[in-house]
PDB file of C-alpha atoms in Angstrom:
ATOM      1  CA  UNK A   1      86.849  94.143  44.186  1.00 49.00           C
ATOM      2  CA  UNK A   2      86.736  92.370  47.285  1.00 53.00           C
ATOM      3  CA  UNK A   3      89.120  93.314  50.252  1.00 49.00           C
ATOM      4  CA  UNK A   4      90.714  90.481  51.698  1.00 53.00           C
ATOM      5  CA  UNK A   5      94.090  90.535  52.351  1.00 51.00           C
ATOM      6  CA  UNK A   6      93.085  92.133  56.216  1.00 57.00           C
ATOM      7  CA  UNK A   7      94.035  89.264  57.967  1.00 64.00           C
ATOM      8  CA  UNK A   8      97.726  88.087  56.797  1.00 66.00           C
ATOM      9  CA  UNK A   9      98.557  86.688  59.847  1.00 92.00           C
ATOM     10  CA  UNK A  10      95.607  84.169  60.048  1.00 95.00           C
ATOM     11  CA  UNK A  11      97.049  82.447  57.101  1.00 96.00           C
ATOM     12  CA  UNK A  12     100.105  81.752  59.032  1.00 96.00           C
ATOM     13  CA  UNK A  13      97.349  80.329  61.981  1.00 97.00           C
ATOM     14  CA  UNK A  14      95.100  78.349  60.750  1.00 98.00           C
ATOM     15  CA  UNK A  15      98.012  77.062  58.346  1.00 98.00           C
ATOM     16  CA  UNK A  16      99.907  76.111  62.023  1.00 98.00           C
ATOM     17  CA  UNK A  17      96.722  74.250  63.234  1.00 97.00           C
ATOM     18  CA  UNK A  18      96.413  72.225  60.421  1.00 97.00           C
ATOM     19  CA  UNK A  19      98.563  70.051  60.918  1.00 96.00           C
ATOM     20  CA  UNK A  20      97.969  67.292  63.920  1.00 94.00           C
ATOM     21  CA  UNK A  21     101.241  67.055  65.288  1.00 95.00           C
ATOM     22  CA  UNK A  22     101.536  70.313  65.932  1.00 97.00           C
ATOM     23  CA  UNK A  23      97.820  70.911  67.378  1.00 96.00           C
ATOM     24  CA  UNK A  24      99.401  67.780  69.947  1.00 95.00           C
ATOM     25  CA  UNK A  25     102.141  69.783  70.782  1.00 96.00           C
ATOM     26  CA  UNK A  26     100.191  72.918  71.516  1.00 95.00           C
ATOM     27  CA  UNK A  27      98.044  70.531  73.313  1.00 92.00           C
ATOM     28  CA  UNK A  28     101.398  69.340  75.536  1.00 93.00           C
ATOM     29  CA  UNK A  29     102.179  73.495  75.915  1.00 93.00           C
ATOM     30  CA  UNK A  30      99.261  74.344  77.805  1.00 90.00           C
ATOM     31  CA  UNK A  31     100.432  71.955  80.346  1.00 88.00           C
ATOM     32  CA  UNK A  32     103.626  73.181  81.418  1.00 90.00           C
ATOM     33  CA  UNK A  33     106.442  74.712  79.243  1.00 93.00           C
ATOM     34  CA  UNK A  34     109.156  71.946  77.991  1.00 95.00           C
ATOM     35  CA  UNK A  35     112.210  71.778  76.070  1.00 95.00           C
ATOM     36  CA  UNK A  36     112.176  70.969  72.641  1.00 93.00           C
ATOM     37  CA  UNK A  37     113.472  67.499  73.421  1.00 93.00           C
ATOM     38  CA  UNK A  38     110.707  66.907  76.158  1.00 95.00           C
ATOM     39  CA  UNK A  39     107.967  67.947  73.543  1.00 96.00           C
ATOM     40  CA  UNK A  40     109.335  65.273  71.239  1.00 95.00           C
ATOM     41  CA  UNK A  41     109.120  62.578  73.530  1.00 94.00           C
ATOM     42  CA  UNK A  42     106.078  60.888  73.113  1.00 92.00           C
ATOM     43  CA  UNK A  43     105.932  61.627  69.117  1.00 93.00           C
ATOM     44  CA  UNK A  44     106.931  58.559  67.068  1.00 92.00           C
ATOM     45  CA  UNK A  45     108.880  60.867  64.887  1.00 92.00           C
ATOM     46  CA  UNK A  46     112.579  62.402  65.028  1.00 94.00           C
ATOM     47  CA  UNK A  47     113.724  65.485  66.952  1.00 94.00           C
ATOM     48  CA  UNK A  48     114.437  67.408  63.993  1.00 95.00           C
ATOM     49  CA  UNK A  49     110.700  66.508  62.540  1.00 96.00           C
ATOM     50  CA  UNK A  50     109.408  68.107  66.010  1.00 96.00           C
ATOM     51  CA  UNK A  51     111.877  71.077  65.665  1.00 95.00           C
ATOM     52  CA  UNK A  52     110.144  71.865  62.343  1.00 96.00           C
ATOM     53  CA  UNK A  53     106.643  71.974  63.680  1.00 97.00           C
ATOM     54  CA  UNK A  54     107.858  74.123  66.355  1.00 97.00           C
ATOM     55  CA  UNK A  55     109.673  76.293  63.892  1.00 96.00           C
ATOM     56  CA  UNK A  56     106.130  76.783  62.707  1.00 97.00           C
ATOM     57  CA  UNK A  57     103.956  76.990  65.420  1.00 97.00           C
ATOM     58  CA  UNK A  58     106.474  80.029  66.063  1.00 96.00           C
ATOM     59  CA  UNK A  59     106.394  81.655  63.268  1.00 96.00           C
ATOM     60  CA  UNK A  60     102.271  81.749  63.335  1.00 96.00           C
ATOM     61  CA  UNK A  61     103.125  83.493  67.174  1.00 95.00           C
ATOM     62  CA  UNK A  62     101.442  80.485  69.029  1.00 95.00           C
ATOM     63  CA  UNK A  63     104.631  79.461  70.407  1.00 96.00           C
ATOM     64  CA  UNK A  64     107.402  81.296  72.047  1.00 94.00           C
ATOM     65  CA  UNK A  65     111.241  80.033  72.415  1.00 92.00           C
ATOM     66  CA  UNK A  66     113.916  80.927  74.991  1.00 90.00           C
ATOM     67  CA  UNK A  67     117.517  79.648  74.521  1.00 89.00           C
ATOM     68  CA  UNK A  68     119.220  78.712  77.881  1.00 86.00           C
ATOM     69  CA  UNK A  69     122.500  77.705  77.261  1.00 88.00           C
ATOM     70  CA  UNK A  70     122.164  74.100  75.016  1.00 86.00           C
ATOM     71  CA  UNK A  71     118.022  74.390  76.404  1.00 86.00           C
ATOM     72  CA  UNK A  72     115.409  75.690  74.148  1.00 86.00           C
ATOM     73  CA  UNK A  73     112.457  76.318  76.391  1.00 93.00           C
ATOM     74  CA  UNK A  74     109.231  76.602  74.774  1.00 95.00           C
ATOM     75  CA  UNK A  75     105.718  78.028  76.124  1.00 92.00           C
ATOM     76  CA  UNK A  76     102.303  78.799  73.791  1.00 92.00           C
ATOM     77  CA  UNK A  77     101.460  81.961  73.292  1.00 90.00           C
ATOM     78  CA  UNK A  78      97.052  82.317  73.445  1.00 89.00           C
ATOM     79  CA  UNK A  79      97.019  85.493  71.198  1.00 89.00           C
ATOM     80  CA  UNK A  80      96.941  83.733  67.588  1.00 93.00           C
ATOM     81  CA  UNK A  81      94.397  81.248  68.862  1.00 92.00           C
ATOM     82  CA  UNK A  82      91.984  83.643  70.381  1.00 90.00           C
ATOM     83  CA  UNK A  83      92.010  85.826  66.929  1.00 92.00           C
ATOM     84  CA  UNK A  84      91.317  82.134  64.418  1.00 94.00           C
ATOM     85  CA  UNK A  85      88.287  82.162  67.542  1.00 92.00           C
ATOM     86  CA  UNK A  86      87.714  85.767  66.826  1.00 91.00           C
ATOM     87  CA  UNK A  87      87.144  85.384  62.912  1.00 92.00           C
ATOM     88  CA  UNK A  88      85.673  82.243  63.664  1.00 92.00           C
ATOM     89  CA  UNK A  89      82.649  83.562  65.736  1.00 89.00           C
ATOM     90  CA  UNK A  90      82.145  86.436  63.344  1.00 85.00           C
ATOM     91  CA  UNK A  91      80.287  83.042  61.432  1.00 86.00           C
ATOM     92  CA  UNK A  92      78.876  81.684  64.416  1.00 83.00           C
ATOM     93  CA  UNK A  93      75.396  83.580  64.144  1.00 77.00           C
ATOM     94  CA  UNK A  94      75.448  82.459  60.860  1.00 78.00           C
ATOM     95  CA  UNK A  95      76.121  78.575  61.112  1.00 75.00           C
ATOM     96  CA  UNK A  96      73.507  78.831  63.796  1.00 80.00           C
ATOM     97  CA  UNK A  97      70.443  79.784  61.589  1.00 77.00           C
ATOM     98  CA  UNK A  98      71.620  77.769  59.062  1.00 70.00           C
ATOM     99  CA  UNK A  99      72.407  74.693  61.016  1.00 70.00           C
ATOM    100  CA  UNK A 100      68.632  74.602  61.683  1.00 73.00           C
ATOM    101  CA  UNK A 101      67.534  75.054  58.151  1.00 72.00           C
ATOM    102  CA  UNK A 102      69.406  72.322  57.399  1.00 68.00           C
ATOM    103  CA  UNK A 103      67.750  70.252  59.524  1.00 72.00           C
ATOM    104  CA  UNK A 104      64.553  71.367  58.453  1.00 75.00           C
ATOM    105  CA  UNK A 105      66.171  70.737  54.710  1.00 74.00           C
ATOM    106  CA  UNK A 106      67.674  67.362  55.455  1.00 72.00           C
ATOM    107  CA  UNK A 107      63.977  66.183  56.398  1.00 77.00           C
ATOM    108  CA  UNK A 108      62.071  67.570  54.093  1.00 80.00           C
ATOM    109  CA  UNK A 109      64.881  65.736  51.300  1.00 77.00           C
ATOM    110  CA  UNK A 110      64.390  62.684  53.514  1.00 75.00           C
ATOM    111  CA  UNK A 111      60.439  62.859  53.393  1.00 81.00           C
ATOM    112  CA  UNK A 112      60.466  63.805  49.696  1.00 81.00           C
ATOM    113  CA  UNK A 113      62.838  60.749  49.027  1.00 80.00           C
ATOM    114  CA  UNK A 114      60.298  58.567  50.723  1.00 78.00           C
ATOM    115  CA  UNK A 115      57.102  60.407  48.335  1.00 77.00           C
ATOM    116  CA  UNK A 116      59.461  60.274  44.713  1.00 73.00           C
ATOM    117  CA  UNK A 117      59.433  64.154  45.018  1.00 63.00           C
ATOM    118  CA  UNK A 118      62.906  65.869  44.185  1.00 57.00           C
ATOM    119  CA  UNK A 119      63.436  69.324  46.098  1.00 54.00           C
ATOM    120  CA  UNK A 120      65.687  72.451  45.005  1.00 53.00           C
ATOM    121  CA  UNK A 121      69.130  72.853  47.078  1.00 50.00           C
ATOM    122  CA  UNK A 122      69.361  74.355  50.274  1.00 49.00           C
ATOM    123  CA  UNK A 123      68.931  78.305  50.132  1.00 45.00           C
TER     124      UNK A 123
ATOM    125  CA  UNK B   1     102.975  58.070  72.837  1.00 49.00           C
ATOM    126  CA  UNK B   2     100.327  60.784  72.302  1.00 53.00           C
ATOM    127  CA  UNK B   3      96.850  60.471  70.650  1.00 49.00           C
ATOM    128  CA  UNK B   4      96.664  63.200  67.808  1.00 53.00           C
ATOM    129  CA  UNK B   5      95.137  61.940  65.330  1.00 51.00           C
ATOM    130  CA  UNK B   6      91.740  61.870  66.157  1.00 57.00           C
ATOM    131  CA  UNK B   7      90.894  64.630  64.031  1.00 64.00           C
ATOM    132  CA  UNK B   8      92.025  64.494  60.699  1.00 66.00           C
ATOM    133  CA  UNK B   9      89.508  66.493  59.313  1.00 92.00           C
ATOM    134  CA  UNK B  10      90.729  69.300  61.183  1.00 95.00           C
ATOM    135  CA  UNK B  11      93.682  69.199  58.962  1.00 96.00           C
ATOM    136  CA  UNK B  12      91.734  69.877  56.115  1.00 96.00           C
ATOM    137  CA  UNK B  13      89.220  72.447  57.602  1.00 97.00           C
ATOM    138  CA  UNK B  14      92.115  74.455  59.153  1.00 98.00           C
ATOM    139  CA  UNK B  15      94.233  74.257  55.605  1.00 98.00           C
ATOM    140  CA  UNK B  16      90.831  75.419  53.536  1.00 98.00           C
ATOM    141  CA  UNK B  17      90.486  78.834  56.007  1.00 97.00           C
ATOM    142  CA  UNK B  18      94.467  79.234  55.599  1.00 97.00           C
ATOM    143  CA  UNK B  19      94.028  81.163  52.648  1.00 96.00           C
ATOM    144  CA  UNK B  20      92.835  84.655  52.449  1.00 94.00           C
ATOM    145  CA  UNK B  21      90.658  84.284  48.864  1.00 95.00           C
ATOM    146  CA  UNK B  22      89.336  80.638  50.053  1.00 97.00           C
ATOM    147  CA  UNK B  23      88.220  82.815  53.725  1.00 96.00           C
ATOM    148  CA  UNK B  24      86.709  85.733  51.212  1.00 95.00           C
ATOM    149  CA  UNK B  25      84.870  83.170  49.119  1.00 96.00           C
ATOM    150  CA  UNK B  26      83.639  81.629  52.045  1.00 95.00           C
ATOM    151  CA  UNK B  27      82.415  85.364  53.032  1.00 92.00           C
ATOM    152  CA  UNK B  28      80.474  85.877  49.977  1.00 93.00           C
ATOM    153  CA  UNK B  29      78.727  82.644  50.030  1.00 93.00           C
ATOM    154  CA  UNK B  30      77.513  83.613  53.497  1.00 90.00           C
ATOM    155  CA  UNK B  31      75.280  86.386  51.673  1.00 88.00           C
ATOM    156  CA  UNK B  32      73.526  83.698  49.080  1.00 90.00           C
ATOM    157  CA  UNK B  33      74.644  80.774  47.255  1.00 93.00           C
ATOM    158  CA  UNK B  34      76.232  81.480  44.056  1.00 95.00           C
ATOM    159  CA  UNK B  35      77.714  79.974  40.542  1.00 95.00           C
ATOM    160  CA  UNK B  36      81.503  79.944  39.953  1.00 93.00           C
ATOM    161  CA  UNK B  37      81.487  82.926  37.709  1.00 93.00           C
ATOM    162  CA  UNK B  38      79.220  84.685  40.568  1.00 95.00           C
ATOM    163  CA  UNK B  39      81.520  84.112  42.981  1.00 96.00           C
ATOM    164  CA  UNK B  40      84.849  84.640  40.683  1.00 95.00           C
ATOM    165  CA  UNK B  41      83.497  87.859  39.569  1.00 94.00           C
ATOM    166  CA  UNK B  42      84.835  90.292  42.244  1.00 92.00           C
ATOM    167  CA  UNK B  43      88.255  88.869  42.255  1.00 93.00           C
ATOM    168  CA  UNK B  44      91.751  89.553  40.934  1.00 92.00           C
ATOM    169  CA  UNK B  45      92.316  86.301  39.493  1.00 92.00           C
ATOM    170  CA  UNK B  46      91.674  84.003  37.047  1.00 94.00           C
ATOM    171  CA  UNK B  47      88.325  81.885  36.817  1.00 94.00           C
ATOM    172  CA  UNK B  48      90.572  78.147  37.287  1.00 95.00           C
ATOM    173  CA  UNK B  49      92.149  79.931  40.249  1.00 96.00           C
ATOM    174  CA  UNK B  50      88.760  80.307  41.947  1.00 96.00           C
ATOM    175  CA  UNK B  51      87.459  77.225  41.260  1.00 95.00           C
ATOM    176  CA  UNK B  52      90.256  75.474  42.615  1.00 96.00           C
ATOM    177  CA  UNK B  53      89.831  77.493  45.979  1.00 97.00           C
ATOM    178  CA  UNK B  54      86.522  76.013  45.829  1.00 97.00           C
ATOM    179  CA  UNK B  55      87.294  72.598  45.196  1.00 96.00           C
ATOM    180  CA  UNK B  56      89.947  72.618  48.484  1.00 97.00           C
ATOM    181  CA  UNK B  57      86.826  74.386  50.051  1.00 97.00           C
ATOM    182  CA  UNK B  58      84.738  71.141  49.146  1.00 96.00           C
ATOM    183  CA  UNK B  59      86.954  68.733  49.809  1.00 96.00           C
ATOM    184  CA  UNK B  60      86.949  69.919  53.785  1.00 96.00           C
ATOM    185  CA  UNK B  61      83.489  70.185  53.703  1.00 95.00           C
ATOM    186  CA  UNK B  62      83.056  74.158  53.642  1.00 95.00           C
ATOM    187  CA  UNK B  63      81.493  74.497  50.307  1.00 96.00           C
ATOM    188  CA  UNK B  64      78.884  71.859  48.568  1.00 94.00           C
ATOM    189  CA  UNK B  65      78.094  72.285  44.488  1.00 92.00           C
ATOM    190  CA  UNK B  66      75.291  71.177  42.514  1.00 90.00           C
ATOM    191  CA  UNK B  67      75.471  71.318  38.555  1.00 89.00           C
ATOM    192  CA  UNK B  68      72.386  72.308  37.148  1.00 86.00           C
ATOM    193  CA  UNK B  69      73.199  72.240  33.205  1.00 88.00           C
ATOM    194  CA  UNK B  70      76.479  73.803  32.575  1.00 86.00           C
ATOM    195  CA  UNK B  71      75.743  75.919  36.188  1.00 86.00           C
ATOM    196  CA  UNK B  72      78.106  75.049  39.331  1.00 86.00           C
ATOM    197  CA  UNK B  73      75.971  76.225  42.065  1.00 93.00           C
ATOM    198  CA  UNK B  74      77.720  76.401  44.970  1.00 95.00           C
ATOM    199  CA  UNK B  75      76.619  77.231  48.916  1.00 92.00           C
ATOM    200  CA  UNK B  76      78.291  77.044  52.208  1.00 92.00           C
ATOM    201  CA  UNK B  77      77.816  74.193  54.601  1.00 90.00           C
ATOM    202  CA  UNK B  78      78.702  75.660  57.992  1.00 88.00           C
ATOM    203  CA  UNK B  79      79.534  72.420  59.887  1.00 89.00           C
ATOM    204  CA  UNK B  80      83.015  72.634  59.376  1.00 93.00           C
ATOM    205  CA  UNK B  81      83.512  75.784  61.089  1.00 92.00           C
ATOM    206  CA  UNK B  82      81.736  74.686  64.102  1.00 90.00           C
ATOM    207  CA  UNK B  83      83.826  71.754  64.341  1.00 92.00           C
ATOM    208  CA  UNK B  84      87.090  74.231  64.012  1.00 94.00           C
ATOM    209  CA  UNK B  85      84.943  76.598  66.685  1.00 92.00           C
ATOM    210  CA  UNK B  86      84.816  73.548  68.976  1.00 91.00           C
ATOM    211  CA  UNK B  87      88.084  72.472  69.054  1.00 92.00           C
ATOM    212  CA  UNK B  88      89.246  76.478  70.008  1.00 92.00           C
ATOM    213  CA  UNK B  89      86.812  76.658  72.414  1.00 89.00           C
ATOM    214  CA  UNK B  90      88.664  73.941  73.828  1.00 85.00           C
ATOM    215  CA  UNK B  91      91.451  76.428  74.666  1.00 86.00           C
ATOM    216  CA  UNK B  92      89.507  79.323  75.629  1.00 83.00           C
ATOM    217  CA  UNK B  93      89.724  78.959  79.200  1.00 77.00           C
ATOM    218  CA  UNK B  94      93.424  78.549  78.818  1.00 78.00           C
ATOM    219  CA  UNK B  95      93.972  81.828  76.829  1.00 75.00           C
ATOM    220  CA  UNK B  96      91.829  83.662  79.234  1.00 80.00           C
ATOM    221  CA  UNK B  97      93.494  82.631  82.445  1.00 77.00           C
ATOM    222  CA  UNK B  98      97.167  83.081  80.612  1.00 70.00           C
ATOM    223  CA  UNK B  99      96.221  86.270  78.952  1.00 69.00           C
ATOM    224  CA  UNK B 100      95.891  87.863  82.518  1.00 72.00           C
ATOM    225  CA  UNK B 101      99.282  86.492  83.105  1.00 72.00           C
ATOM    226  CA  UNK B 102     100.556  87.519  80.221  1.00 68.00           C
ATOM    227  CA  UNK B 103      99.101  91.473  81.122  1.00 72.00           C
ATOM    228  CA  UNK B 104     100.699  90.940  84.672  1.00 75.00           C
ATOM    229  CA  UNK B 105     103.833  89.644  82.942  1.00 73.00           C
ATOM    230  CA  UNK B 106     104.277  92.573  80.288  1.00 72.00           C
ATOM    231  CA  UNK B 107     103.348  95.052  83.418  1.00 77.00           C
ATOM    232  CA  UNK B 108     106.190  93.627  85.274  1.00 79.00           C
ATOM    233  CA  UNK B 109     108.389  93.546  82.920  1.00 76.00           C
ATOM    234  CA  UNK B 110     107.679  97.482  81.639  1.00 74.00           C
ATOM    235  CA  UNK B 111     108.420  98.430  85.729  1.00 81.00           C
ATOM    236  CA  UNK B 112     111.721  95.660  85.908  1.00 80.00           C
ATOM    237  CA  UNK B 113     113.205  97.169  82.607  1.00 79.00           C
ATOM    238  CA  UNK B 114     112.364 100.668  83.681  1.00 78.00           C
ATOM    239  CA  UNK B 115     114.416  99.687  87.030  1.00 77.00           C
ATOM    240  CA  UNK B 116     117.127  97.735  84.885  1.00 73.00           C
ATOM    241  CA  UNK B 117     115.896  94.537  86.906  1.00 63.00           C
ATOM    242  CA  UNK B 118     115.853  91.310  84.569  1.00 57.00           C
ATOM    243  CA  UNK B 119     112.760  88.786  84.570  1.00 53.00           C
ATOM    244  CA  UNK B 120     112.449  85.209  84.340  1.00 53.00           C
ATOM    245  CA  UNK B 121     109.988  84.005  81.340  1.00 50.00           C
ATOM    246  CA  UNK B 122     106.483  84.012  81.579  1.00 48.00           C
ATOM    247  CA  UNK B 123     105.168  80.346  83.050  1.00 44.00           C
TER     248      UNK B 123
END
């Protein structure tokens, strides 16, 4: 049986960053913290849409909220993004090697296509 | 108005690795390729249930098939999660620069609460 339920809170990450709206706003966070009504400014969709996203991006810990009066001031929190980077470079050796056998597999498909010869998949 | 969709096949990288059985699959294909019942075998759920997994796998690009008879053979294609790589890398410099903040932040806090003096937020 494999193990892995290790990592529940990447679900909640990479599940965040999927979505391009809120990547933008993350994007808008590492400028300066803003109010939720200053994030939503330049998004051609509605306050409450933006709200949402944020809603998320909190709940995966990549953003943080602090009510001031009527103000909800929002800043990114690095943590959650360095950990997706973290499981992320665990494949990095990997994609490496195997980034150059495609290449070498991509020509020799591209060589065989010009000779009529069909070669096995990549392996 | 903000640019953010220049990457819409982040969306469905980020979606694929938001899943902790699509992530294991992904895991075991990094040993060798392998067929659906190969790679279903060490799991608690049914053989549909996996091969959906790998179909949202394939879709973003993680995961590419051959049939070879009645034989889904499938292997990982490690593009994807360079692309996801780059686009984190993007923020490392950020999260390294606020991550010293944030240690000087929690360290002033620990001494301001220890002296019942209240802190502004981290920014």
């Amino acid at each position: 049986m494999v193990e892995y339920r290790r990592h529940p809170e990447l679900n909640q990450i990479f599940s965040a960053l999927a979505d391009p709206t809120r990547r933008a706003i993350l994007q808008t966070l590492t400028q300066r913290s803003a109010t939720i009504n200053e994030i939503a400014k330049p998004f051609p969709v509605s306050l409450n849409a933006i709200s949402k996203h944020v809603m998320v991006l909190e709940r995966a810990g990549l953003v943080r909220r602090e009510i001031k009066g009527r103000e909800h001031h929002c800043w990114i929190d690095p943590r959650p993004l360095r950990e997706a980077n973290t499981w992320l470079e665990h494949y990095r050796q990997f994609w490496e090697q195997r980034l150059d056998a495609l290449e070498v597999y991509v020509a020799q498909k591209f060589k065989a296509a010009k000779k009529g010869i069909t070669y096995g998949k990549l392996h």
